[in-house]
XYZ file of C-alpha atoms in Angstrom:
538
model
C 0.000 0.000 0.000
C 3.129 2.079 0.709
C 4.311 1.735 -2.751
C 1.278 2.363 -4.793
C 0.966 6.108 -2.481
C 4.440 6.679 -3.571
C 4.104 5.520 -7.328
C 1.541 8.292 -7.943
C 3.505 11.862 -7.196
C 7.031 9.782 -9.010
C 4.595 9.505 -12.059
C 3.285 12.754 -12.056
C 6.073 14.180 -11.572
C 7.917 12.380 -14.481
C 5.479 13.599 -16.210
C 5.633 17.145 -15.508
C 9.466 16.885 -16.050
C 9.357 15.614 -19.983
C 6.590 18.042 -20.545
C 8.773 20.740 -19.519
C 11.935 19.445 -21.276
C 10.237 18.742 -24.382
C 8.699 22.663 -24.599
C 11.253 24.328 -22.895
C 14.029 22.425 -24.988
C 15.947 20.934 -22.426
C 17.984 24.486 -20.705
C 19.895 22.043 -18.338
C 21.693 20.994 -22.660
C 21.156 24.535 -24.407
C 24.768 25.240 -24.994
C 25.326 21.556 -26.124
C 22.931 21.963 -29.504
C 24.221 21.902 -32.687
C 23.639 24.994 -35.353
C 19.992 23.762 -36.801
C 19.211 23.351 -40.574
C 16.158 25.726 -41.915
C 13.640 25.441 -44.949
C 11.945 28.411 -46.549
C 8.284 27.691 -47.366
C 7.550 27.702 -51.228
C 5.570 26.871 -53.908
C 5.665 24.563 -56.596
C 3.966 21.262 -58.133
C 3.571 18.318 -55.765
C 2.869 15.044 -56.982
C 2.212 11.713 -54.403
C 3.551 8.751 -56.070
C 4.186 5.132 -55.370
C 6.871 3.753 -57.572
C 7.956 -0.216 -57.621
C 9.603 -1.766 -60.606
C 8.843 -4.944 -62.538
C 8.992 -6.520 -66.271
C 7.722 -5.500 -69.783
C 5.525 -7.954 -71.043
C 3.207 -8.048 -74.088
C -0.444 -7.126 -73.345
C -1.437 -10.943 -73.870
C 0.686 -13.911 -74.232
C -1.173 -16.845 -74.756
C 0.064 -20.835 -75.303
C -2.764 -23.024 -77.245
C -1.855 -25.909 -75.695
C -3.080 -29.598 -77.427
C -6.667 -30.467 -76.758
C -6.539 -34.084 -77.918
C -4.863 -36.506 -79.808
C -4.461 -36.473 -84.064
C -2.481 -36.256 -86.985
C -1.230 -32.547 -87.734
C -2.450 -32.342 -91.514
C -1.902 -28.733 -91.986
C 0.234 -25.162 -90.425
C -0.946 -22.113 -91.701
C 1.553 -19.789 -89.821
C 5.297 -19.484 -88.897
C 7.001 -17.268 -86.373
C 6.806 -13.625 -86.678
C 3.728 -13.798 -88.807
C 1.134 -11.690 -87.637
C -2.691 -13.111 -87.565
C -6.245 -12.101 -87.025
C -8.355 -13.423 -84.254
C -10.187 -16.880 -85.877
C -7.374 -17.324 -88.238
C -6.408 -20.848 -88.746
C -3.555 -21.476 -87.475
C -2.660 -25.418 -87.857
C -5.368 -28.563 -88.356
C -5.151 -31.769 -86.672
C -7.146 -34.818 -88.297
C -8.562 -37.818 -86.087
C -10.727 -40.953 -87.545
C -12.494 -41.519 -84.298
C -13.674 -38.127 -84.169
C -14.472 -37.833 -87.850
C -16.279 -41.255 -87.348
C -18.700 -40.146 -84.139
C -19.650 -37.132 -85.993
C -20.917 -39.463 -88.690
C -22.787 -41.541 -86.486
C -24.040 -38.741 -84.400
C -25.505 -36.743 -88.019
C -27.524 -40.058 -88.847
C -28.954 -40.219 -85.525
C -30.219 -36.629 -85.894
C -31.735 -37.729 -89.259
C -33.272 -40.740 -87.919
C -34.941 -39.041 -84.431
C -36.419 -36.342 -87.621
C -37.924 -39.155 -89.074
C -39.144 -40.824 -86.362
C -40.808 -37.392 -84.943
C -42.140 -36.473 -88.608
C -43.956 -39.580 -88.127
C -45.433 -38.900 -84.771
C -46.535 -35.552 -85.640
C -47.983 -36.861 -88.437
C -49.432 -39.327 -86.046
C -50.926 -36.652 -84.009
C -51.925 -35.031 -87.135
C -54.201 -37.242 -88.374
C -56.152 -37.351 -84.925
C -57.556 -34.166 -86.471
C -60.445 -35.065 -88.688
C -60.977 -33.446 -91.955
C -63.013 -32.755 -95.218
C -61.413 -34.449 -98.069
C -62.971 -32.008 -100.495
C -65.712 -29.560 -100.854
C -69.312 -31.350 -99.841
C -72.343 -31.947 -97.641
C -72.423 -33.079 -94.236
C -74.685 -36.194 -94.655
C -74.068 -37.900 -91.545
C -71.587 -37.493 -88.507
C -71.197 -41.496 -87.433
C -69.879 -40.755 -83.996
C -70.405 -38.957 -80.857
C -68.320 -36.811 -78.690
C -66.754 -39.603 -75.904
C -66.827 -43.008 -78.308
C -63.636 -45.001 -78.707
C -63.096 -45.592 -82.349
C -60.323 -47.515 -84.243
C -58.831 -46.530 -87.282
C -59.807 -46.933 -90.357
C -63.593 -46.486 -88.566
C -66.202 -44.191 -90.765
C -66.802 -41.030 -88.958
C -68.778 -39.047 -91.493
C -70.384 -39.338 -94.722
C -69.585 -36.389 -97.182
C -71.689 -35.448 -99.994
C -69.220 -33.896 -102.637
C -70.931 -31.131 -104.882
C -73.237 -29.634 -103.053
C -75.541 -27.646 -104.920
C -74.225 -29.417 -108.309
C -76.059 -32.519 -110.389
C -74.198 -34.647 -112.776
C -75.722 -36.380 -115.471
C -73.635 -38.937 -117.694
C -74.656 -39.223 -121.617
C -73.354 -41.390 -123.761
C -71.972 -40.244 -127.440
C -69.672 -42.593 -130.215
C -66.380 -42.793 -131.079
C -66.593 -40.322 -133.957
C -67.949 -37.614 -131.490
C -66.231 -38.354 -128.616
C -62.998 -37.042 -130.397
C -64.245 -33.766 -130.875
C -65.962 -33.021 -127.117
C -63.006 -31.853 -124.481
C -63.409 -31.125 -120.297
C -65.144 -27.431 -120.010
C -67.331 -27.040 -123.413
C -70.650 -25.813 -123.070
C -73.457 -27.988 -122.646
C -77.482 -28.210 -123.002
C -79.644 -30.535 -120.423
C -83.383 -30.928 -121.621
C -85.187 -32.769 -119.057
C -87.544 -34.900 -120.735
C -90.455 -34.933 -118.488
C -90.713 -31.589 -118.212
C -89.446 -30.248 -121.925
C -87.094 -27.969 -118.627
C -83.858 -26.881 -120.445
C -80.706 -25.464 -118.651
C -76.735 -25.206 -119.084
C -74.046 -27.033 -118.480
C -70.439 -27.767 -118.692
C -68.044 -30.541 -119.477
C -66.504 -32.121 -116.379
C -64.859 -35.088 -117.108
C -64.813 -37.309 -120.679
C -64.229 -40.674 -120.455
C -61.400 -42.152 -123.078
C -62.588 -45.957 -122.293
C -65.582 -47.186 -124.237
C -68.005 -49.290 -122.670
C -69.650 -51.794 -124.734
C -73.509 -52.238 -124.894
C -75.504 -55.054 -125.251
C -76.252 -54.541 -128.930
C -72.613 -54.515 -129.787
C -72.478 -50.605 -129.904
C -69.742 -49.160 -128.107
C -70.473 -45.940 -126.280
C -67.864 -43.451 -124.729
C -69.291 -41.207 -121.672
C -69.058 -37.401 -121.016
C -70.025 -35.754 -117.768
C -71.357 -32.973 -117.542
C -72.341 -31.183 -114.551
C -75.547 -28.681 -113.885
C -76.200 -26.426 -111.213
C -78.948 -27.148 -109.046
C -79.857 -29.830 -106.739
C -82.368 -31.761 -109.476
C -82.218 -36.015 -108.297
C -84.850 -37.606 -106.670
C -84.272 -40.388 -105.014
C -85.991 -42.892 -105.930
C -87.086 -41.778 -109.069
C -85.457 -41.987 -112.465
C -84.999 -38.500 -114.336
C -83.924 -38.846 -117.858
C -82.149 -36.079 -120.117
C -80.798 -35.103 -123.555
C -77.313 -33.553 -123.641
C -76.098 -31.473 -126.439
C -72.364 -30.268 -126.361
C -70.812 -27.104 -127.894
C -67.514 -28.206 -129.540
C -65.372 -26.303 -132.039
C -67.065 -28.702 -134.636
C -70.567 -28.165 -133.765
C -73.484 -29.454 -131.578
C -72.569 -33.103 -130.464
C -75.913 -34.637 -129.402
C -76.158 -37.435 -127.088
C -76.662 -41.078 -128.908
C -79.986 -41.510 -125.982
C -81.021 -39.926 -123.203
C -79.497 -40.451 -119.347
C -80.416 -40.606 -116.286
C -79.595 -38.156 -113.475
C -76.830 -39.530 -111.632
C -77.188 -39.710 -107.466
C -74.980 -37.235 -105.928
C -71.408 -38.657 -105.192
C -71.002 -39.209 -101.646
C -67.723 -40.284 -99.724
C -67.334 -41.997 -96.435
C -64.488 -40.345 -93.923
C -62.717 -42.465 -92.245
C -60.458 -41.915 -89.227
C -56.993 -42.242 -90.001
C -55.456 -42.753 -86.124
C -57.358 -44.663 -83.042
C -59.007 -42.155 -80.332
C -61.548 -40.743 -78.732
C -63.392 -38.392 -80.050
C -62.637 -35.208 -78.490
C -64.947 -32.624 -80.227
C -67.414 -32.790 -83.638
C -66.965 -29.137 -85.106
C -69.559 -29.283 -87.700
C -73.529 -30.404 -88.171
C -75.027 -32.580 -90.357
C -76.310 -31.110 -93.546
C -73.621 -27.682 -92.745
C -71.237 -27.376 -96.073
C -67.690 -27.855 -95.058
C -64.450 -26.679 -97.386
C -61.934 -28.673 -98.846
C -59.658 -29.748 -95.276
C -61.744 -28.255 -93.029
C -62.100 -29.432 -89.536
C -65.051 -32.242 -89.036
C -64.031 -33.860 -85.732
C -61.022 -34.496 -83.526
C -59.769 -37.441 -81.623
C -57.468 -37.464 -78.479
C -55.199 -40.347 -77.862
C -52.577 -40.587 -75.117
C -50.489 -43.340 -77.178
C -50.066 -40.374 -79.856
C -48.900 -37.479 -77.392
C -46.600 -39.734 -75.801
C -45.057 -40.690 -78.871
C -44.330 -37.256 -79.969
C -42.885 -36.379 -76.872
C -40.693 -39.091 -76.574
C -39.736 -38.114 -80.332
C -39.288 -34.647 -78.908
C -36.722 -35.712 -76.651
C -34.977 -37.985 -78.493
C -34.124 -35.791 -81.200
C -33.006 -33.459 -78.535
C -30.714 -35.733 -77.040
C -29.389 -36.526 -80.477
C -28.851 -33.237 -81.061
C -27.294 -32.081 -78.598
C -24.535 -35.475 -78.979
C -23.734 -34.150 -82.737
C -23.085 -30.893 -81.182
C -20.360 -31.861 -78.720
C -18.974 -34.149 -82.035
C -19.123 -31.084 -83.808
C -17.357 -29.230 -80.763
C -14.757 -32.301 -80.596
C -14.117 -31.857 -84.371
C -13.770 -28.005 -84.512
C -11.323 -28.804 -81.431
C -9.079 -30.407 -83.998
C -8.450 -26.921 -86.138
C -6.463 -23.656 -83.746
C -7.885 -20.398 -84.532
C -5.901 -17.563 -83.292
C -7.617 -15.787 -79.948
C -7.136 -12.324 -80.435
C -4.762 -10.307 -83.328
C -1.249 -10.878 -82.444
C 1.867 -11.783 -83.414
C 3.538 -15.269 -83.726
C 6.068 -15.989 -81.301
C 6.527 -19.729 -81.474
C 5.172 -22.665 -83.771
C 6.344 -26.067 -81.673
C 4.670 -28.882 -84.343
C 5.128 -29.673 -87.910
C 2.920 -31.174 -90.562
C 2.593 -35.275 -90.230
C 3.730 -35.265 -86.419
C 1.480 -37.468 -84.651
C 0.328 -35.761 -81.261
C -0.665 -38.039 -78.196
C -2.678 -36.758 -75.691
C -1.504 -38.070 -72.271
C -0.349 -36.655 -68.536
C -1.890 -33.372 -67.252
C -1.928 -30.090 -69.142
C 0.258 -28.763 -67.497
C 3.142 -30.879 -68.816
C 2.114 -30.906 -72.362
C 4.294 -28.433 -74.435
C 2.472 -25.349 -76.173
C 1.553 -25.540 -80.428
C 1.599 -22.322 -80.859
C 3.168 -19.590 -79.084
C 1.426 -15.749 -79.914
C 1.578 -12.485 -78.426
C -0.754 -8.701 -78.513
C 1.792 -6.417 -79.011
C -0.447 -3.494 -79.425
C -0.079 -2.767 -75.974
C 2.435 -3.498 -73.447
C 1.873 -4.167 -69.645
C 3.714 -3.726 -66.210
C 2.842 -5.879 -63.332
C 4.225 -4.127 -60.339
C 3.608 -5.353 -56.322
C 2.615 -2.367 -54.218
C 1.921 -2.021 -50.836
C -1.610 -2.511 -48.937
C -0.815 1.287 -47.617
C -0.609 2.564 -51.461
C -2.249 0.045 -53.010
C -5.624 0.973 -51.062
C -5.359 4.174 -52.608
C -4.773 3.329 -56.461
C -7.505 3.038 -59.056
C -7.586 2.359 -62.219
C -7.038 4.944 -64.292
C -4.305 6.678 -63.087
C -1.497 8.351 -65.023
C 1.444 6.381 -64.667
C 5.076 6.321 -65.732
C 7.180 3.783 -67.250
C 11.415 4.020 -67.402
C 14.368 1.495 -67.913
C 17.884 1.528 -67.010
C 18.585 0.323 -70.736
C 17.368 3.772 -71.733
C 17.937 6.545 -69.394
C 16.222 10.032 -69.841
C 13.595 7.797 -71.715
C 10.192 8.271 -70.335
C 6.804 6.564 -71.761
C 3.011 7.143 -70.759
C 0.811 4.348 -68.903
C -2.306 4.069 -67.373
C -3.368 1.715 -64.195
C -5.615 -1.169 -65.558
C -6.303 -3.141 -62.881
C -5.513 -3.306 -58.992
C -5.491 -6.806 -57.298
C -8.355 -8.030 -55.081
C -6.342 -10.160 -53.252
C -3.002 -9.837 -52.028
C 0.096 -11.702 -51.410
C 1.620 -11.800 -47.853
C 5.022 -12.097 -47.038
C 6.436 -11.613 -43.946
C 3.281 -9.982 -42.758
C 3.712 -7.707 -45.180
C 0.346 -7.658 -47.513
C 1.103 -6.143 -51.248
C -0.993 -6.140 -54.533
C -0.413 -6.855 -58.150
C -1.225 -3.635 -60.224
C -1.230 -3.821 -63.993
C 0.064 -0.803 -65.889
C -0.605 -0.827 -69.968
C 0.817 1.727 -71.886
C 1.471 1.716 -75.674
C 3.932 -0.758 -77.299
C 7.883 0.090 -76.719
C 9.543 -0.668 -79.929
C 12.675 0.057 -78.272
C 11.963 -2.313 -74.662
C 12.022 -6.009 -75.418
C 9.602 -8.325 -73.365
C 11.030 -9.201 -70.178
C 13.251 -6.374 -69.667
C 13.349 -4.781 -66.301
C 11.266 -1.531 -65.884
C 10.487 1.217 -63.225
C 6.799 2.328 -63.061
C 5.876 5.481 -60.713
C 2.138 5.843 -60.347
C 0.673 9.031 -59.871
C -1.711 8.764 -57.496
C -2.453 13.039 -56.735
C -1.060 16.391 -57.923
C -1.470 19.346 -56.506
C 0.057 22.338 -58.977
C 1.336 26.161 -57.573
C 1.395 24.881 -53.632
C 2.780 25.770 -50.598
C 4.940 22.688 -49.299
C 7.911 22.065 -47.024
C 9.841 19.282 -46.734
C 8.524 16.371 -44.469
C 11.273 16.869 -41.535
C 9.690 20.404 -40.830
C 6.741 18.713 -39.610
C 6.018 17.670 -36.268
C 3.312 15.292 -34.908
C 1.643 16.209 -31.585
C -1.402 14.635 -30.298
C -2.769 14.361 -33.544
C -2.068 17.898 -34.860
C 0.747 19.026 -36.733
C 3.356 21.601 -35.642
C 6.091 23.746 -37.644
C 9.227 25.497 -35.517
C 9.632 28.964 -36.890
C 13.031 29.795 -36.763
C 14.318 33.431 -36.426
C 16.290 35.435 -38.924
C 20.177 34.654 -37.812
C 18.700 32.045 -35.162
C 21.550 29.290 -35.020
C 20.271 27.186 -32.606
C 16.436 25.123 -32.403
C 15.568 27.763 -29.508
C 15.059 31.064 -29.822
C 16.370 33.535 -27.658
C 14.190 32.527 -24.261
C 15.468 29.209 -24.860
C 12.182 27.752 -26.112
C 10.623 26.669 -29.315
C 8.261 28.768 -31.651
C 5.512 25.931 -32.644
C 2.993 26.673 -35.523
C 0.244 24.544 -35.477
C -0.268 24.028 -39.387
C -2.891 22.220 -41.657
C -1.767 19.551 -44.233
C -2.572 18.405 -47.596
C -1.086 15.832 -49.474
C 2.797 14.791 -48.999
C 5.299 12.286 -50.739
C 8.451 11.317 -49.207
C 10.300 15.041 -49.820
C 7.385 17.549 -48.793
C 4.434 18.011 -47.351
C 1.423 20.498 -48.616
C 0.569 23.171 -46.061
C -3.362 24.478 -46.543
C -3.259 27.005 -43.357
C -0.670 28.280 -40.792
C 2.520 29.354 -43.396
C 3.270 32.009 -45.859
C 5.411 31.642 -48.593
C 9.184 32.841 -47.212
C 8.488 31.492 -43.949
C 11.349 30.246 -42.305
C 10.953 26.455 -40.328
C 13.412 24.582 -38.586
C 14.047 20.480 -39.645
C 14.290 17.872 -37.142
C 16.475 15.831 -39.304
C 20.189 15.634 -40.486
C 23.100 17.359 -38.599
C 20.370 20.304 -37.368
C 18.376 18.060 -35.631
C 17.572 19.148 -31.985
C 19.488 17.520 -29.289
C 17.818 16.532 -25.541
C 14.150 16.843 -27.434
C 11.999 13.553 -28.241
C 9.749 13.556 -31.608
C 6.884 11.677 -30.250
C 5.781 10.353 -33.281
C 7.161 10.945 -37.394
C 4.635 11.583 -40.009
C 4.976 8.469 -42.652
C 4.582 10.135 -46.026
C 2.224 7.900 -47.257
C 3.983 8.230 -51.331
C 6.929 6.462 -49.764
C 9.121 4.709 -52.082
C 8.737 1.402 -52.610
C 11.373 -0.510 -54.554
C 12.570 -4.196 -55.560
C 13.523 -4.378 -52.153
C 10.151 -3.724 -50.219
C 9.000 -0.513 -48.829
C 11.329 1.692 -46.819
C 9.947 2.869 -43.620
């Protein structure tokens, strides 16, 4: 309990003492100090920079390394010859490949077929006119199974029409042709009206008095047959050689009716037309549903799919076989030669490049900064680029990319930037460059160097130094602090935004000046340090 009563005044006291030496400047050692060094404040141009150093390297280098086994039938390019991307650049040949491709093409063809035929299938579930005609009769109802080849409806073909056949010889069958003109009189009734030709029969049919007679139908308008009763007519045709009458009269002929049949088993689904309704040429009668149908078109469906898609990886294994150039480049290395036979085997990475090419339209600088600087570049930022080989040489880049993950080493975290800048005729790849990024630039400021500036309790101080003063205290023995504002700073100089006029005269706290007896609590890092091959110096 003694100890801790003690500890407290000691501590206080210690205290008070380095408070005093540090503002008072130490008296007890005032004659020891050295003569101090002095900055004027001034203006100029300050830039904050990181610089690091790395290698030249074409914008994109890229190795197309084999992708399978095969003959190499064909090289389209040499070293240094410069190629657009999808060029060809060498063609490999393989008869396995060549042959799955085959079989995977005729397996496309035959799923085709295969669904052709089940949509057909499901096609002819749909019911429908075969020409022109009457509804007679609808055979079914809506909800009966029938099996193919069952009649559904009967048609009457014509409607509105009435065909009468007449019989003429040989002599005048020559002259009467499909179309002509024709005359009907109706016997019973002495009723006359036109006609025309619609069909002419080539075949004679012989009669039972040996005469041979050759038909022509012709067809009226007008619903005129009774059934039941017999209604007999003259015909007289209009030919180019006169009036061809009929060798005896004929009888109306019943209209032509035609029994539909369904073409696929089902059920019937829905009836879209009434008996006696006039239906066109394919029009819809009635529909059937049938669940064997659907699912054979569906498992067409997917078959051909699956078919499909195996010609397209065959197609995809044989486009494999021919190297396109990637982007426009150059050349740099061809590493096979026309009738070498290449053997896939081991892992990629073993397997020795084809082709070798490189985009030399840009070049690029890979450079590790540190997670202090690197936080603060972007992309976009000015940077420059200069070699060793070619002092007083200077060329123009711009910050592509900054890492998202670093590298640590020796708990030390840094980041890959990428620097591009326009191709260097005179740099060869892999030649070792220094790159200085340009991270802020202030033009026309006030700045002193970074020694002038002190650190104290989170502010920042200046010591004004007095014309002819020789010593870090002024004539009391003490030191004049300015408490100053700050901008930006690189490793040389620090901006000042309030507290200093240009001429001002400020003490340094480093080199042979630097005051004796009188502790810098803390020194401001510049955060543009440089940062070299060697790491950051601190």
């Amino acid at each position: 309990m003694k100890y801790k009563k003690i500890l407290v005044p000691i501590t206080i006291a210690a205290v008070a003492a380095a408070s005093y030496f540090f503002f008072a400047g130490g008296r007890q050692k005032a004659a020891s100090t050295t003569p101090a060094l002095t900055a004027r404040v001034q203006r100029g141009d300050l830039t904050v920079s990181v610089k690091a150093s790395g290698t030249i390297q074409p914008y994109e280098l890229h190795e197309l390394l084999p992708r399978g086994s095969g003959k190499v039938v064909k090289i389209y390019v040499k070293a240094g010859d410069r190629v657009n991307k999808g060029d060809p650049l060498l063609v490999l040949s393989n008869e396995e490949t060549d042959l799955s491709l085959r079989k995977a093409e005729l397996s496309v063809a035959q799923q085709k077929t295969t669904l052709e035929e089940a949509l057909l299938a499901l096609e002819k579930t749909e019911v429908r006119s075969p020409d022109k005609g009457l509804v007679k009769e609808i055979t079914v109802r809506k909800g009966e199974s029938v099996s193919k080849g069952a009649v559904v409806a009967r048609l009457q073909l014509s409607p509105g029409k009435t065909l009468v056949r007449a019989p003429f010889n040989g002599y005048q069958i020559k002259n009467i042709k499909p179309g002509q003109k024709a005359q009907v009189l109706f016997l019973d009734s002495l009723f006359t009206t036109e006609g025309a030709v619609r069909e002419v029969e080539e075949k004679g049919v012989v009669q039972p008095s040996g005469a041979v007679f050759y038909y022509a139908t012709v067809e009226i308008d007008g619903d005129y047959y009774i059934e039941g009763q017999q209604t007999l007519v003259d015909v007289s045709i209009s030919t180019e050689n006169g009036t061809e009458q009929s060798v005896q009269s004929a009888a109306l002929e019943p209209p032509e009716l035609v029994d539909v049949k369904a073409e696929a088993a089902g059920t019937v689904e829905e009836i879209y037309v009434k008996e006696n309704a006039v239906v066109d040429e394919g029009g819809r009668l009635l529909s059937l549903s049938s669940e064997e149908v659907n699912r054979n078109v569906e498992t067409a469906r997917r078959s051909l799919e699956q078919a499909q898609l195996d010609y397209q990886q065959k197609l995809l294994q044989k486009e494999q076989l021919t190297y396109t150039a990637p982007f426009d480049g150059t050349i740099v290395e061809v590493n096979a030669s026309e009738g070498e036979e290449l053997i896939q085997s081991g892992s990629q990475e073993n397997r020795n490049p084809l082709v070798i090419m490189a985009d030399y339209s840009k070049m690029k600088v890979v450079v590790s900064v540190d997670e202090l600087d690197a936080i603060r570049v972007k992309p976009g930022m000015p940077a420059k680029v200069t070699s060793d080989a070619l002092p007083g040489r200077t060329w123009e880049g711009t910050v592509e990319h900054v890492a998202e993950i670093g590298t640590v080493q020796n708990d030390v975290s840094t980041f890959d930037v990428t620097v591009v800048t326009e191709p260097i005729e005179e740099l060869r790849a892999g030649m070792t460059v220094s790159v200085e990024i340009i991270m802020e630039t202030k033009e026309d400021t006030l700045m002193v160097p970074v020694s002038a500036v002190r650190q104290i309790n989170g502010k920042s101080f200046v010591v004004l130094a007095e014309k002819g003063q020789s010593s870090p205290q002024n004539g009391n023995g003490r030191q004049n602090f300015k408490e100053v504002k700050t901008g930006i700073s690189n490793s040389e100089y620090v901006e000042i935004l309030e507290g200093l006029n240009e001429g001002d005269l400020v003490l340094l706290t480093s080199g042979t000046g630097r005051t004796t007896g009188t502790t810098q609590r803390t020194q401001m890092r510049p955060p543009g340090m440089f940062i070299g091959p060697s790491g950051p110096r601190r």
